[in-house]
Coordinates of C-alpha atoms in Angstrom, one line a residue:
X1182 CA -140.9 11.0 92.7
X1183 CA -139.6 9.3 89.6
X1184 CA -136.2 7.8 90.0
X1185 CA -133.4 9.9 88.5
X1186 CA -131.2 8.5 85.8
X1187 CA -127.7 7.8 87.0
X1188 CA -125.1 9.8 85.0
X1189 CA -122.7 7.5 83.2
X1190 CA -119.3 8.6 81.9
X1191 CA -118.4 7.1 78.6
X1192 CA -114.8 6.1 78.2
X1193 CA -113.1 7.3 75.1
X1194 CA -112.6 4.8 72.4
X1195 CA -109.0 3.5 72.2
X1196 CA -106.8 5.2 69.7
X1197 CA -106.1 3.5 66.4
X1198 CA -102.4 2.6 66.2
X1199 CA -100.7 1.9 62.9
X1200 CA -97.4 0.1 63.2
X1201 CA -94.8 0.5 60.4
X1202 CA -91.6 -1.6 60.5
X1203 CA -88.4 -0.4 59.0
X1204 CA -85.3 -2.6 58.6
X1205 CA -81.9 -1.0 59.2
X1206 CA -78.5 -2.5 58.6
X1207 CA -75.2 -2.0 60.3
X1208 CA -74.2 0.9 58.2
X1209 CA -77.1 3.1 59.4
X1210 CA -76.1 6.4 60.9
X1211 CA -78.7 6.2 63.7
X1212 CA -77.2 5.5 67.1
X1213 CA -78.7 4.1 70.3
X1214 CA -79.2 7.6 71.8
X1215 CA -81.0 8.7 68.7
X1216 CA -83.4 5.8 69.0
X1217 CA -84.3 6.6 72.6
X1218 CA -85.1 10.2 71.6
X1219 CA -87.4 8.9 68.8
X1220 CA -89.3 6.7 71.3
X1221 CA -89.8 9.6 73.7
X1222 CA -91.3 11.8 70.9
X1223 CA -93.7 9.0 69.9
X1224 CA -94.8 8.6 73.5
X1225 CA -95.6 12.3 73.6
X1226 CA -97.8 11.9 70.5
X1227 CA -99.7 9.0 72.0
X1228 CA -100.3 10.8 75.3
X1229 CA -101.2 14.2 73.8
X1230 CA -104.5 16.0 73.5
X1231 CA -105.0 15.4 69.9
X1232 CA -108.6 14.3 70.1
X1233 CA -111.7 15.0 68.0
X1234 CA -115.2 15.4 69.4
X1235 CA -118.1 14.1 67.3
X1236 CA -121.7 13.2 67.6
X1237 CA -122.9 9.7 68.3
X1238 CA -125.7 8.0 66.3
X1239 CA -128.0 8.4 69.3
X1240 CA -127.3 12.2 69.5
X1241 CA -124.7 11.8 72.3
X1242 CA -121.2 13.1 72.1
X1243 CA -118.3 10.7 71.7
X1244 CA -114.6 11.3 71.8
X1245 CA -112.4 9.8 69.1
X1246 CA -108.6 10.1 69.2
X1247 CA -106.7 10.7 66.0
X1248 CA -104.9 7.7 64.6
X1249 CA -101.3 7.4 65.7
X1250 CA -98.6 5.8 63.6
X1251 CA -95.7 4.3 65.4
X1252 CA -92.5 3.6 63.5
X1253 CA -90.5 0.6 64.8
X1254 CA -86.9 0.3 63.6
X1255 CA -85.6 -3.3 63.4
X1256 CA -81.9 -4.0 63.3
X1257 CA -81.0 -6.4 60.4
X1258 CA -77.6 -8.0 60.1
X1259 CA -76.2 -7.7 56.6
X1260 CA -74.0 -10.8 57.1
X1261 CA -76.6 -13.4 58.2
X1262 CA -79.7 -11.4 57.4
X1263 CA -81.0 -12.0 60.9
X1264 CA -82.7 -9.5 63.2
X1265 CA -81.8 -8.1 66.6
X1266 CA -78.1 -7.5 65.9
X1267 CA -75.8 -5.8 63.5
X1268 CA -72.3 -6.5 62.0
X1269 CA -69.7 -4.6 60.1
X1270 CA -67.5 -1.6 60.6
X1271 CA -68.4 1.1 63.0
X1272 CA -65.6 3.6 62.6
X1273 CA -62.4 1.7 63.0
X1274 CA -64.0 -1.2 65.0
X1275 CA -65.3 -4.3 63.3
X1276 CA -68.4 -5.8 64.9
X1277 CA -68.7 -9.5 64.3
X1278 CA -71.9 -11.3 63.6
X1279 CA -72.7 -13.6 66.6
X1280 CA -73.8 -16.4 64.2
X1281 CA -70.5 -16.3 62.2
X1282 CA -66.9 -17.1 63.1
X1283 CA -64.1 -14.5 63.4
X1284 CA -63.9 -12.4 60.3
X1285 CA -60.1 -12.4 60.4
X1286 CA -59.0 -16.0 61.0
X1287 CA -62.4 -17.7 60.1
X1288 CA -62.4 -19.7 63.4
X1289 CA -65.1 -19.6 66.1
X1290 CA -64.7 -18.8 69.8
X1291 CA -63.6 -15.1 69.7
X1292 CA -64.2 -11.8 67.9
X1293 CA -62.1 -10.0 65.3
X1294 CA -61.0 -7.4 67.8
X1295 CA -59.8 -10.1 70.3
X1296 CA -58.4 -12.5 67.6
X1297 CA -54.9 -13.7 68.7
X1298 CA -53.7 -13.3 65.1
X1299 CA -54.6 -9.6 65.2
X1300 CA -52.7 -9.2 68.4
X1301 CA -49.6 -11.1 67.1
X1302 CA -49.4 -11.9 63.4
X1303 CA -46.9 -14.7 64.1
X1304 CA -49.4 -16.5 66.4
X1305 CA -49.4 -20.2 65.5
X1306 CA -46.7 -19.9 62.9
X1307 CA -43.9 -22.4 63.1
X1308 CA -40.5 -20.7 62.0
X1309 CA -38.5 -22.1 59.2
X1310 CA -36.8 -25.3 60.4
X1311 CA -33.1 -26.0 60.1
X1312 CA -33.3 -29.4 58.6
X1313 CA -30.4 -31.8 58.8
X1314 CA -31.9 -34.3 56.3
X1315 CA -32.1 -32.9 52.8
X1316 CA -32.6 -34.4 49.3
X1317 CA -29.8 -34.4 46.8
X1318 CA -31.6 -31.7 44.8
X1319 CA -31.5 -29.4 47.9
X1320 CA -27.7 -29.8 48.0
X1321 CA -27.3 -29.1 44.3
X1322 CA -29.4 -25.9 44.5
X1323 CA -27.6 -24.9 47.7
X1324 CA -24.2 -25.0 45.9
X1325 CA -25.3 -23.7 42.5
X1326 CA -27.9 -21.0 43.4
X1327 CA -27.1 -19.8 46.9
X1328 CA -23.3 -19.2 46.9
X1329 CA -23.8 -15.4 46.8
X1330 CA -26.4 -15.2 49.5
X1331 CA -24.9 -14.3 52.8
X1332 CA -25.4 -16.6 55.7
X1333 CA -26.2 -13.8 58.1
X1334 CA -29.6 -12.3 57.4
X1335 CA -29.3 -8.6 56.7
X1336 CA -31.6 -6.0 58.2
X1337 CA -34.8 -5.2 56.3
X1338 CA -35.1 -1.7 54.8
X1339 CA -38.7 -0.5 54.9
X1340 CA -39.9 2.5 53.0
X1341 CA -42.2 4.0 55.7
X1342 CA -42.6 7.7 54.7
X1343 CA -44.6 9.2 51.8
X1344 CA -42.2 11.2 49.6
X1345 CA -44.6 12.4 46.9
X1346 CA -47.9 11.6 45.4
X1347 CA -50.1 12.2 42.3
X1348 CA -53.8 12.5 43.3
X1349 CA -56.6 11.3 41.0
X1350 CA -54.2 10.3 38.3
X1351 CA -56.8 8.0 36.7
X1352 CA -60.5 8.2 36.3
X1353 CA -61.0 4.7 37.8
X1354 CA -59.2 2.6 40.4
X1355 CA -55.7 1.4 39.8
X1356 CA -55.2 -2.3 39.1
X1357 CA -51.5 -2.8 38.9
X1358 CA -48.1 -1.1 39.1
X1359 CA -44.8 -1.8 37.4
X1360 CA -41.4 -0.2 37.6
X1361 CA -39.3 0.2 34.4
X1362 CA -36.7 -2.5 34.1
X1363 CA -33.7 -0.4 33.1
X1364 CA -34.5 3.3 32.6
X1365 CA -32.3 5.3 35.0
X1366 CA -31.3 8.9 34.3
X1367 CA -32.3 8.6 30.7
X1368 CA -34.2 11.1 28.5
X1369 CA -37.0 9.6 26.4
X1370 CA -39.0 11.5 23.8
X1371 CA -42.6 10.5 23.2
X1372 CA -45.1 11.8 20.7
X1373 CA -45.3 15.6 21.4
X1374 CA -44.1 15.2 25.0
X1375 CA -40.6 14.9 26.5
X1376 CA -40.0 13.1 29.8
X1377 CA -36.9 13.1 31.8
X1378 CA -36.4 9.9 33.9
X1379 CA -33.9 11.0 36.5
X1380 CA -35.4 8.3 38.8
X1381 CA -36.9 5.1 37.3
X1382 CA -40.5 5.7 36.3
X1383 CA -43.2 3.1 36.7
X1384 CA -46.3 2.3 34.7
X1385 CA -49.7 1.7 36.0
X1386 CA -53.0 0.7 34.5
X1387 CA -56.4 2.1 34.9
X1388 CA -59.0 -0.5 35.2
X1389 CA -62.2 0.5 33.4
X1390 CA -61.2 2.6 30.4
X1391 CA -58.1 0.8 29.4
X1392 CA -55.8 3.6 30.2
X1393 CA -52.0 3.4 30.5
X1394 CA -50.3 6.0 32.6
X1395 CA -46.7 7.0 32.8
X1396 CA -45.4 9.1 35.6
X1397 CA -42.0 10.4 36.4
X1398 CA -42.2 10.9 40.1
X1399 CA -38.8 12.6 40.1
X1400 CA -40.3 15.5 38.2
X1401 CA -43.7 15.1 39.8
X1402 CA -45.6 17.0 37.1
X1403 CA -44.3 14.9 34.2
X1404 CA -47.0 12.4 33.2
X1405 CA -48.6 10.8 30.2
X1406 CA -51.9 9.0 30.0
X1407 CA -52.7 6.8 26.9
X1408 CA -56.5 6.4 26.9
X1409 CA -57.1 4.0 24.0
X1410 CA -55.1 0.9 24.8
X1411 CA -58.1 -1.3 25.6
X1412 CA -61.9 -0.9 25.7
X1413 CA -62.3 -2.6 29.1
X1414 CA -60.5 -3.4 32.3
X1415 CA -56.8 -3.9 32.1
X1416 CA -55.8 -6.9 34.3
X1417 CA -52.1 -7.4 33.8
X1418 CA -49.0 -6.2 32.0
X1419 CA -45.4 -7.3 31.3
X1420 CA -42.5 -5.6 29.6
X1421 CA -41.2 -7.1 26.4
X1422 CA -37.9 -8.8 27.4
X1423 CA -36.5 -8.1 23.9
X1424 CA -37.5 -4.5 23.6
X1425 CA -38.0 -2.5 26.8
X1426 CA -39.8 0.3 25.0
X1427 CA -42.8 -2.0 24.4
X1428 CA -45.3 -3.4 26.9
X1429 CA -47.6 -6.4 26.7
X1430 CA -51.1 -6.0 28.3
X1431 CA -54.0 -8.3 28.8
X1432 CA -57.6 -7.0 29.2
X1433 CA -61.1 -8.1 29.9
X1434 CA -62.0 -7.2 26.3
X1435 CA -60.3 -10.4 25.3
X1436 CA -57.2 -8.9 23.6
X1437 CA -53.5 -8.9 24.1
X1438 CA -51.8 -5.7 23.0
X1439 CA -48.2 -4.7 22.4
X1440 CA -48.0 -1.0 23.1
X1441 CA -45.2 1.3 22.0
X1442 CA -44.4 3.5 25.0
X1443 CA -43.1 6.4 23.0
X1444 CA -46.1 6.8 20.8
X1445 CA -48.8 5.0 22.8
X1446 CA -50.0 3.1 19.7
X1447 CA -51.1 -0.5 20.5
X1448 CA -51.0 -3.4 18.2
X1449 CA -53.3 -6.4 18.9
X1450 CA -51.5 -9.7 19.2
X1451 CA -54.6 -11.8 19.8
X1452 CA -58.4 -11.1 19.9
X1453 CA -60.7 -13.8 21.4
X1454 CA -63.8 -11.8 20.8
X1455 CA -63.7 -10.8 17.1
X1456 CA -67.5 -10.8 16.7
X1457 CA -68.1 -8.5 19.5
X1458 CA -70.5 -8.8 22.5
X1459 CA -72.9 -11.7 22.5
X1460 CA -73.6 -12.0 26.2
X1461 CA -71.5 -13.0 29.2
X1462 CA -71.6 -16.7 28.4
X1463 CA -69.5 -16.3 25.3
X1464 CA -67.4 -13.3 26.3
X1465 CA -63.7 -14.3 26.9
X1466 CA -61.7 -12.1 29.3
X1467 CA -58.0 -12.4 29.8
X1468 CA -56.5 -12.2 33.3
X1469 CA -53.1 -13.8 34.3
X1470 CA -50.1 -13.1 32.0
X1471 CA -46.4 -13.6 31.9
X1472 CA -43.5 -13.8 29.4
X1473 CA -41.1 -16.7 28.7
X1474 CA -37.7 -15.3 27.7
X1475 CA -36.2 -18.5 26.4
X1476 CA -39.1 -19.5 24.2
X1477 CA -40.1 -16.0 23.2
X1478 CA -43.7 -16.6 24.3
X1479 CA -46.4 -14.5 25.9
X1480 CA -48.6 -16.7 28.2
X1481 CA -52.1 -15.6 29.1
X1482 CA -55.1 -17.2 30.7
X1483 CA -58.8 -16.5 30.5
X1484 CA -62.0 -16.7 32.6
X1485 CA -62.9 -20.2 31.4
X1486 CA -59.7 -22.0 32.7
X1487 CA -57.7 -22.0 29.5
X1488 CA -54.1 -21.1 28.8
X1489 CA -53.0 -19.5 25.5
X1490 CA -49.5 -19.2 24.0
X1491 CA -48.6 -16.3 21.7
X1492 CA -45.3 -16.0 19.9
X1493 CA -43.9 -12.6 20.6
X1494 CA -41.7 -12.6 17.6
X1495 CA -44.2 -13.5 14.9
X1496 CA -47.1 -12.0 17.0
X1497 CA -49.2 -15.0 16.2
X1498 CA -51.0 -17.5 18.4
X1499 CA -49.1 -20.7 19.0
X1500 CA -51.2 -23.9 19.1
X1501 CA -54.5 -24.5 20.7
X1502 CA -55.7 -23.4 24.2
X1503 CA -55.0 -25.7 27.1
X1504 CA -57.3 -26.3 30.1
X1505 CA -55.1 -25.7 33.1
X1506 CA -57.8 -25.1 35.8
X1507 CA -61.4 -26.2 36.4
X1508 CA -63.5 -25.4 33.3
X1509 CA -65.5 -22.2 33.7
X1510 CA -63.2 -20.6 36.4
X1511 CA -60.9 -17.6 36.2
X1512 CA -57.1 -18.1 35.9
X1513 CA -56.0 -14.9 37.6
X1514 CA -52.2 -15.4 37.9
X1515 CA -49.3 -16.8 35.8
X1516 CA -45.6 -16.7 36.7
X1517 CA -42.6 -18.3 35.1
X1518 CA -39.8 -19.4 37.3
X1519 CA -37.0 -16.8 37.1
X1520 CA -34.2 -19.5 37.0
X1521 CA -36.0 -22.3 35.1
X1522 CA -38.5 -20.6 32.8
X1523 CA -40.0 -23.9 31.7
X1524 CA -41.6 -24.1 35.1
X1525 CA -45.0 -22.3 35.2
X1526 CA -47.0 -21.4 38.3
X1527 CA -50.8 -20.7 37.8
X1528 CA -53.6 -19.9 40.2
X1529 CA -57.3 -19.3 39.9
X1530 CA -60.8 -19.3 41.3
X1531 CA -60.9 -23.1 41.7
X1532 CA -59.0 -22.8 45.0
X1533 CA -55.8 -24.3 43.5
X1534 CA -52.3 -23.1 42.5
X1535 CA -50.6 -25.5 40.0
X1536 CA -47.1 -26.1 38.8
X1537 CA -46.6 -26.9 35.1
X1538 CA -43.8 -27.9 32.8
X1539 CA -44.0 -26.1 29.5
X1540 CA -42.1 -28.8 27.8
X1541 CA -45.0 -31.2 28.2
X1542 CA -47.9 -28.9 28.6
X1543 CA -51.3 -30.6 28.3
X1544 CA -54.6 -30.8 30.2
X1545 CA -54.2 -32.7 33.4
X1546 CA -50.4 -32.9 33.3
X1547 CA -49.6 -30.5 36.2
X1548 CA -46.6 -31.4 38.4
X1549 CA -48.2 -30.4 41.6
X1550 CA -51.6 -29.0 42.8
X1551 CA -51.4 -26.7 45.9
X1552 CA -54.8 -26.7 47.6
X1553 CA -56.3 -23.6 49.3
X1554 CA -59.4 -22.8 51.3
X1555 CA -60.8 -20.2 48.9
X1556 CA -59.9 -18.3 45.7
X1557 CA -56.2 -17.8 45.1
X1558 CA -55.5 -14.2 44.2
X1559 CA -51.8 -14.6 43.3
X1560 CA -48.9 -17.1 43.3
X1561 CA -45.3 -16.2 42.7
X1562 CA -41.9 -18.0 42.7
X1563 CA -39.2 -16.4 44.8
X1564 CA -37.4 -13.7 42.7
X1565 CA -33.7 -14.8 43.1
X1566 CA -33.6 -18.6 43.3
X1567 CA -37.1 -19.6 42.3
X1568 CA -37.2 -22.3 44.9
X1569 CA -39.9 -20.8 47.1
X1570 CA -43.6 -20.2 46.4
X1571 CA -45.8 -17.4 47.8
X1572 CA -49.6 -17.4 47.5
X1573 CA -52.4 -15.1 48.7
X1574 CA -55.8 -16.6 49.2
X1575 CA -59.2 -15.1 50.0
X1576 CA -59.4 -17.2 53.2
X1577 CA -57.2 -14.5 54.9
X1578 CA -54.1 -16.7 54.6
X1579 CA -50.6 -16.0 53.1
X1580 CA -48.8 -19.3 52.4
X1581 CA -45.2 -20.0 51.6
X1582 CA -43.5 -23.2 50.5
X1583 CA -39.8 -23.2 51.2
X1584 CA -38.8 -25.7 48.5
X1585 CA -40.5 -26.7 45.3
X1586 CA -38.5 -30.0 45.3
X1587 CA -39.8 -31.0 48.7
X1588 CA -43.1 -32.1 50.0
X1589 CA -45.8 -29.7 48.7
X1590 CA -48.8 -31.3 50.2
X1591 CA -48.9 -28.7 53.0
X1592 CA -47.3 -25.2 53.0
X1593 CA -44.3 -24.6 55.2
X1594 CA -46.0 -21.7 56.9
X1595 CA -49.4 -20.0 57.0
X1596 CA -49.8 -16.4 58.1
X1597 CA -53.3 -15.0 59.0
X1598 CA -53.7 -11.6 57.4
X1599 CA -56.7 -9.4 56.7
X1600 CA -57.3 -9.2 52.9
X1601 CA -60.7 -10.9 52.4
X1602 CA -62.4 -8.3 50.3
X1603 CA -62.8 -8.1 46.6
X1604 CA -65.9 -6.2 45.8
X1605 CA -65.2 -2.7 44.5
X1606 CA -61.5 -3.3 45.2
X1607 CA -58.5 -4.6 43.3
X1608 CA -57.7 -8.0 44.9
X1609 CA -54.9 -8.0 47.5
X1610 CA -51.7 -9.7 46.5
X1611 CA -48.6 -10.4 48.7
X1612 CA -45.4 -9.7 46.7
X1613 CA -41.8 -10.5 47.3
X1614 CA -39.2 -7.8 47.9
X1615 CA -36.9 -8.3 44.9
X1616 CA -33.9 -6.9 46.8
X1617 CA -34.1 -9.1 49.8
X1618 CA -31.3 -11.8 49.6
X1619 CA -33.0 -14.0 52.1
X1620 CA -36.3 -14.2 50.1
X1621 CA -38.5 -13.7 53.1
X1622 CA -39.8 -10.1 53.1
X1623 CA -43.2 -9.6 51.5
X1624 CA -45.5 -6.5 51.3
X1625 CA -49.3 -6.5 51.2
X1626 CA -52.1 -4.0 52.0
X1627 CA -54.5 -4.5 54.9
X1628 CA -58.3 -4.4 54.7
X1629 CA -59.4 -4.2 58.3
X1630 CA -58.7 -0.6 59.5
X1631 CA -57.0 0.4 62.7
X1632 CA -57.7 3.3 65.0
X1633 CA -54.8 5.7 65.0
X1634 CA -55.5 8.8 67.1
X1635 CA -59.1 8.6 66.3
X1636 CA -58.6 8.1 62.5
X1637 CA -59.5 4.8 60.8
X1638 CA -56.4 3.9 58.6
X1639 CA -55.6 0.9 56.5
X1640 CA -51.8 0.3 56.9
X1641 CA -49.5 -1.5 54.5
X1642 CA -47.8 -4.5 56.1
X1643 CA -44.3 -5.8 55.7
X1644 CA -44.1 -9.4 56.9
X1645 CA -41.1 -11.7 57.4
X1646 CA -42.4 -15.0 56.0
X1647 CA -39.7 -17.1 57.6
X1648 CA -41.1 -16.4 61.1
X1649 CA -44.5 -14.8 60.3
X1650 CA -43.7 -11.7 62.3
X1651 CA -44.9 -8.2 61.3
X1652 CA -41.7 -6.3 60.4
X1653 CA -43.5 -2.9 60.0
X1654 CA -46.9 -1.4 59.2
X1655 CA -46.6 1.9 57.3
X1656 CA -49.4 4.4 57.1
X1657 CA -50.0 8.1 56.4
X1658 CA -52.7 10.1 58.3
X1659 CA -53.8 11.7 55.0
X1660 CA -54.4 8.4 53.3
X1661 CA -57.7 7.0 54.6
X1662 CA -58.4 4.8 51.6
X1663 CA -57.4 1.1 51.2
X1664 CA -54.1 0.4 49.4
X1665 CA -54.5 -3.0 47.7
X1666 CA -51.9 -2.5 45.0
X1667 CA -48.3 -2.3 46.2
X1668 CA -45.0 -2.7 44.3
X1669 CA -41.4 -2.6 45.6
X1670 CA -38.7 -1.1 43.4
X1671 CA -36.2 -3.8 42.0
X1672 CA -33.2 -1.6 42.8
X1673 CA -34.0 1.3 45.1
X1674 CA -35.6 1.3 48.6
X1675 CA -38.9 2.7 47.2
X1676 CA -42.5 1.5 47.5
X1677 CA -45.2 2.5 45.0
X1678 CA -48.8 2.3 46.3
X1679 CA -52.0 2.4 44.3
X1680 CA -54.9 3.6 46.4
X1681 CA -58.1 4.2 44.6
X1682 CA -57.2 6.5 41.7
X1683 CA -54.0 7.9 43.3
X1684 CA -50.4 6.9 43.5
X1685 CA -48.0 7.3 46.5
X1686 CA -44.2 7.0 46.6
X1687 CA -42.7 5.8 49.9
X1688 CA -39.1 6.1 51.0
X1689 CA -37.3 5.2 54.2
X1690 CA -37.1 7.9 56.9
X1691 CA -33.7 9.7 57.1
X1692 CA -31.8 8.4 60.1
X1693 CA -29.9 11.7 60.6
X1694 CA -33.1 13.8 61.1
X1695 CA -35.2 13.6 64.3
X1696 CA -38.4 11.6 64.0
X1697 CA -40.7 14.5 65.1
X1698 CA -39.3 16.7 62.3
X1699 CA -40.0 14.0 59.8
X1700 CA -43.5 13.3 61.0
X1701 CA -44.4 17.0 60.6
X1702 CA -43.0 17.1 57.1
X1703 CA -45.6 17.3 54.3
X1704 CA -45.0 15.2 51.2
X1705 CA -45.2 16.7 47.7
X1706 CA -48.5 16.1 45.9
X1707 CA -49.9 16.9 42.5
X1708 CA -53.7 16.8 41.9
X1709 CA -54.9 15.9 38.4
X1710 CA -58.2 17.0 36.9
X1711 CA -59.3 19.6 39.5
X1712 CA -61.8 21.1 37.0
X1713 CA -63.3 17.8 36.0
X1714 CA -66.9 17.1 37.0
X1715 CA -67.2 14.7 39.9
X1716 CA -69.3 11.6 39.4
X1717 CA -72.5 11.2 41.4
X1718 CA -72.3 7.4 41.6
X1719 CA -71.5 5.9 44.9
X1720 CA -69.1 3.2 43.6
X1721 CA -68.5 4.7 40.1
X1722 CA -64.8 4.5 40.4
X1723 CA -64.7 1.3 42.5
X1724 CA -66.9 -1.1 40.7
X1725 CA -65.5 -4.6 40.1
X1726 CA -68.1 -5.7 37.6
X1727 CA -66.3 -6.7 34.3
X1728 CA -69.6 -6.6 32.4
X1729 CA -70.6 -3.2 33.9
X1730 CA -69.2 -1.2 31.0
X1731 CA -71.1 -3.1 28.4
X1732 CA -74.4 -3.1 30.3
X1733 CA -74.1 0.6 31.2
X1734 CA -73.2 1.6 27.6
X1735 CA -76.1 -0.4 26.2
X1736 CA -78.5 1.3 28.6
X1737 CA -77.1 4.7 27.9
X1738 CA -77.4 4.2 24.2
X1739 CA -81.0 3.1 24.5
X1740 CA -81.8 6.1 26.7
X1741 CA -80.2 8.4 24.2
X1742 CA -82.2 6.9 21.4
X1743 CA -85.4 7.3 23.3
X1744 CA -84.6 10.9 24.1
X1745 CA -83.7 11.7 20.5
X1746 CA -87.1 10.5 19.2
X1747 CA -89.3 13.0 21.0
X1748 CA -86.9 15.9 20.3
X1749 CA -86.9 15.0 16.6
X1750 CA -90.7 14.9 16.6
X1751 CA -90.9 18.4 18.3
X1752 CA -88.5 19.8 15.7
X1753 CA -90.6 18.4 12.8
X1754 CA -93.8 20.0 14.3
X1755 CA -92.0 23.3 14.8
X1756 CA -90.9 23.2 11.1
X1757 CA -94.4 22.6 9.9

């Protein structure tokens, strides 16, 4: 009997697996539970019955499984570009990159959520000392400039409740706010529009389209928007000290304008780009600006480190430009001393704030150079005596010097505060309270959000710079955007806040009414442009690119020309 062939069972060929990697950052919406569900679904596909039966070359049957593609998601950190972890905001919680120091204080050894400066803002701050040894200049200023300042420090008055608001007042983000210097209960008549200023109005600037807005927040609906002041971002403004009905403005289009507030007609005082756009290397943009009352000058600085002087009376440029900061860096802030206007304080992107004497102003002749860790957003003399200096830097530090006649090598105090964010936002600037006789209260917006009853809010901080303590943090549950622009009223207890395209007016809570009743009170708000078409761009109203307008306009014009050509050809064919 012939031997029988032993039946052999062929094992199916292993499935062909195709791996596809996908990088995801910290801002992805997928959570951990969602990833586990995805893995379970992929396992079901691999272990399923999706097989195909075919014939072998020798006539036998072979089993081939269908190819399976497995998608592997890989976490990528957008801070260090590494894999396996993520960093950034998740709701109101900031997740630090393990390869980087604390995002708040820039020091290693802890996270942002456990940073001691976040728990107590005065951590590590040495209070203002009571010195017994002073210089002769200190005694002179003590007798001449401080006789009216009370020795007992008065209590701070903090505007902590939103009184009214105007929503979407501008088409782009707000860059600065300013209260009118004298207009109280005065009726002004503009071109075709009458405005009643029963409470001092303030002026604000729209960044990208050169708009100047005027709003009477006492009447709420009374507003004016002048749309043709500049052709690019408006960076700064100052009232004319001689004529309060005119306003000086500086812009990234390289011009200084003097605008009549009644008619909205601007007159150009200086144009640094008379030949138009020839690329970013030759385009001059104007940033910091201030006025000198005694000399009748308008001082303005550009993005290449130069300072320009313009005579406000003759409206002509005075002399040549002077290099006051490192060549090729922006000079973002200028401030003349309120008591001695010949003293000028400048700050810029070269990590320095410098003190100058206008009587002998030339390159390299600064009186003092105040070093900082990163870019200096602002630098101001104290509003009453002019003896203190307040600076805001991108290294999350607010610095104060108690006396400009003392040792300026190191600041008197440094306060760690969250404001290290410039992209798509107006830079944060700490400003003095002009009504505080002790010259210690400052206001500044906060970048890192806090969790208030499940809502991520960005409060506005009032800080006592003499001790570094947080006096108050004001917030509104309906304001979820960041508030980088803040201005305190020079006479009333009012705070004006610019958040994105909207403006909010804050007042102190009434002591006679219960707190629960005041919290439930809704503020008055007026929304502008309800019927306007919304933009589809993600950061269309938040872009901080100064050249964006010119690049986008050139691309749009080219696209329109290319679209017009085929349409013209079709029309010619139809005519024939």
